Amino acid sequence: MAASPCLRGVLMSVALLFFVASGCRPAAHDEDGISIEQTIAPQPARVGTETISFRLTDASHQPVSGAHVQVEGDMSHPGMAPVFADATEVSPGSYTAQLPFTMGGDWVVLFHITLSNGRKVERQIGVKGVESN
Ligand SMILES: [Cu+2]
């Protein structure tokens, strides 16, 4: 019976932690409001310069214009230098970047997005099986 007050204390702490954690979610959801939809051409992706076209939309599916986006390509194994390309906005919310894939294999492409209001958003996609020349 002596354990009971202690157990109550633990339960209250857990409940408090849960409350605090729940309170953080709206911010994360706000950041998740930005969606990215991309195409890579030509296909299949191969070593050399590929054009990455992507569209940014907000939580209400409106185009996100005026963002500065740096695109970064990485491979998972050590000793590979990342490759970079700055994206150009070709029409409101639609951007393209010329990314030089320097080796065949699986890549991860990161989008470092700075919105027009200065807020930073990161997105990433996997580009698997880039073909060697
Ligand atoms: Cu590599």
CSV table of C-alpha atoms and ligand atoms in Angstrom, one decimal:
chain,number,residue,atom,x,y,z
A,1,MET,CA,0.0,0.0,0.0
A,2,ALA,CA,3.0,2.3,0.5
A,3,ALA,CA,3.7,2.1,-3.2
A,4,SER,CA,0.3,3.6,-4.1
A,5,PRO,CA,1.0,7.3,-3.6
A,6,CYS,CA,4.2,6.8,-5.5
A,7,LEU,CA,2.5,5.1,-8.4
A,8,ARG,CA,-0.1,8.0,-8.5
A,9,GLY,CA,2.9,10.4,-8.8
A,10,VAL,CA,4.3,8.4,-11.7
A,11,LEU,CA,1.0,8.3,-13.5
A,12,MET,CA,0.6,12.1,-13.1
A,13,SER,CA,4.1,12.6,-14.5
A,14,VAL,CA,3.2,10.4,-17.5
A,15,ALA,CA,0.0,12.3,-18.0
A,16,LEU,CA,1.8,15.6,-17.8
A,17,LEU,CA,4.5,14.5,-20.3
A,18,PHE,CA,1.7,13.4,-22.7
A,19,PHE,CA,0.0,16.7,-22.3
A,20,VAL,CA,3.3,18.6,-23.1
A,21,ALA,CA,4.0,16.3,-26.1
A,22,SER,CA,0.5,16.8,-27.4
A,23,GLY,CA,0.9,20.6,-27.1
A,24,CYS,CA,3.9,20.4,-29.5
A,25,ARG,CA,2.0,18.8,-32.4
A,26,PRO,CA,0.3,21.9,-34.0
A,27,ALA,CA,3.7,23.3,-34.8
A,28,ALA,CA,4.9,20.1,-36.5
A,29,HIS,CA,1.6,19.9,-38.3
A,30,ASP,CA,2.0,23.5,-39.5
A,31,GLU,CA,5.4,22.6,-41.0
A,32,ASP,CA,3.9,19.5,-42.6
A,33,GLY,CA,1.5,21.8,-44.4
A,34,ILE,CA,3.9,22.2,-47.3
A,35,SER,CA,3.7,19.3,-49.9
A,36,ILE,CA,6.1,18.5,-52.6
A,37,GLU,CA,5.3,16.6,-55.8
A,38,GLN,CA,8.2,15.9,-58.1
A,39,THR,CA,9.2,14.3,-61.4
A,40,ILE,CA,12.6,13.5,-62.6
A,41,ALA,CA,13.5,13.4,-66.3
A,42,PRO,CA,14.8,11.8,-68.3
A,43,GLN,CA,13.7,8.4,-67.1
A,44,PRO,CA,15.1,6.0,-66.1
A,45,ALA,CA,17.4,8.3,-64.1
A,46,ARG,CA,21.0,7.8,-65.0
A,47,VAL,CA,24.4,9.3,-64.3
A,48,GLY,CA,24.6,12.8,-65.6
A,49,THR,CA,22.4,15.8,-65.2
A,50,GLU,CA,18.8,15.1,-64.5
A,51,THR,CA,16.0,17.7,-64.4
A,52,ILE,CA,14.1,17.6,-61.2
A,53,SER,CA,10.8,19.4,-61.6
A,54,PHE,CA,8.7,19.9,-58.5
A,55,ARG,CA,5.6,21.7,-57.3
A,56,LEU,CA,5.2,23.1,-53.8
A,57,THR,CA,1.7,23.5,-52.3
A,58,ASP,CA,0.5,24.6,-48.9
A,59,ALA,CA,-2.0,23.0,-46.6
A,60,SER,CA,-4.9,24.5,-48.7
A,61,HIS,CA,-3.4,23.1,-51.9
A,62,GLN,CA,-2.4,26.6,-53.1
A,63,PRO,CA,1.0,27.0,-55.0
A,64,VAL,CA,3.8,28.1,-52.8
A,65,SER,CA,5.5,30.9,-54.8
A,66,GLY,CA,8.7,32.8,-54.1
A,67,ALA,CA,10.6,30.0,-52.2
A,68,HIS,CA,14.3,29.6,-52.5
A,69,VAL,CA,15.1,25.9,-52.8
A,70,GLN,CA,18.5,24.3,-52.8
A,71,VAL,CA,18.5,20.7,-53.9
A,72,GLU,CA,21.1,18.3,-52.5
A,73,GLY,CA,21.8,14.8,-53.7
A,74,ASP,CA,23.5,12.3,-51.4
A,75,MET,CA,24.5,8.6,-51.6
A,76,SER,CA,24.5,6.6,-48.4
A,77,HIS,CA,28.0,5.2,-48.6
A,78,PRO,CA,31.0,7.0,-47.3
A,79,GLY,CA,33.5,8.9,-49.4
A,80,MET,CA,30.9,10.4,-51.7
A,81,ALA,CA,30.7,14.2,-52.1
A,82,PRO,CA,27.1,15.6,-52.1
A,83,VAL,CA,25.9,17.4,-55.2
A,84,PHE,CA,23.9,20.6,-55.2
A,85,ALA,CA,21.7,22.6,-57.5
A,86,ASP,CA,19.7,25.8,-56.9
A,87,ALA,CA,16.1,25.6,-58.2
A,88,THR,CA,14.5,28.1,-60.4
A,89,GLU,CA,10.8,29.0,-60.2
A,90,VAL,CA,9.3,28.5,-63.7
A,91,SER,CA,5.7,29.4,-62.9
A,92,PRO,CA,4.0,30.1,-59.5
A,93,GLY,CA,4.8,27.2,-57.2
A,94,SER,CA,6.6,25.2,-59.9
A,95,TYR,CA,10.4,24.8,-59.8
A,96,THR,CA,13.1,23.0,-61.7
A,97,ALA,CA,16.7,22.1,-60.8
A,98,GLN,CA,19.4,20.5,-62.8
A,99,LEU,CA,21.0,17.9,-60.5
A,100,PRO,CA,24.2,16.1,-61.6
A,101,PHE,CA,24.1,12.5,-60.5
A,102,THR,CA,27.8,11.5,-60.3
A,103,MET,CA,27.4,7.8,-59.7
A,104,GLY,CA,25.0,4.9,-60.4
A,105,GLY,CA,23.0,3.6,-57.4
A,106,ASP,CA,20.6,4.8,-54.8
A,107,TRP,CA,20.4,8.5,-54.0
A,108,VAL,CA,18.5,10.6,-51.5
A,109,VAL,CA,17.5,14.0,-52.7
A,110,LEU,CA,17.0,16.7,-50.1
A,111,PHE,CA,15.1,19.9,-50.7
A,112,HIS,CA,16.2,22.8,-48.5
A,113,ILE,CA,13.3,25.1,-48.8
A,114,THR,CA,13.3,28.7,-47.6
A,115,LEU,CA,9.8,30.1,-47.9
A,116,SER,CA,9.2,33.8,-48.8
A,117,ASN,CA,8.5,34.5,-45.1
A,118,GLY,CA,11.9,33.1,-44.1
A,119,ARG,CA,10.5,29.9,-42.7
A,120,LYS,CA,12.7,26.8,-43.5
A,121,VAL,CA,11.2,23.5,-44.5
A,122,GLU,CA,13.1,20.3,-45.4
A,123,ARG,CA,11.8,17.6,-47.6
A,124,GLN,CA,13.5,14.5,-49.0
A,125,ILE,CA,12.8,11.8,-51.6
A,126,GLY,CA,14.6,8.6,-52.5
A,127,VAL,CA,15.8,8.2,-56.0
A,128,LYS,CA,16.7,4.5,-56.3
A,129,GLY,CA,18.6,2.7,-59.0
A,130,VAL,CA,20.2,5.6,-60.9
A,131,GLU,CA,21.8,3.8,-63.8
A,132,SER,CA,25.4,3.9,-64.7
A,133,ASN,CA,26.4,5.1,-68.2
B,1,CU,CU,28.3,6.7,-54.7
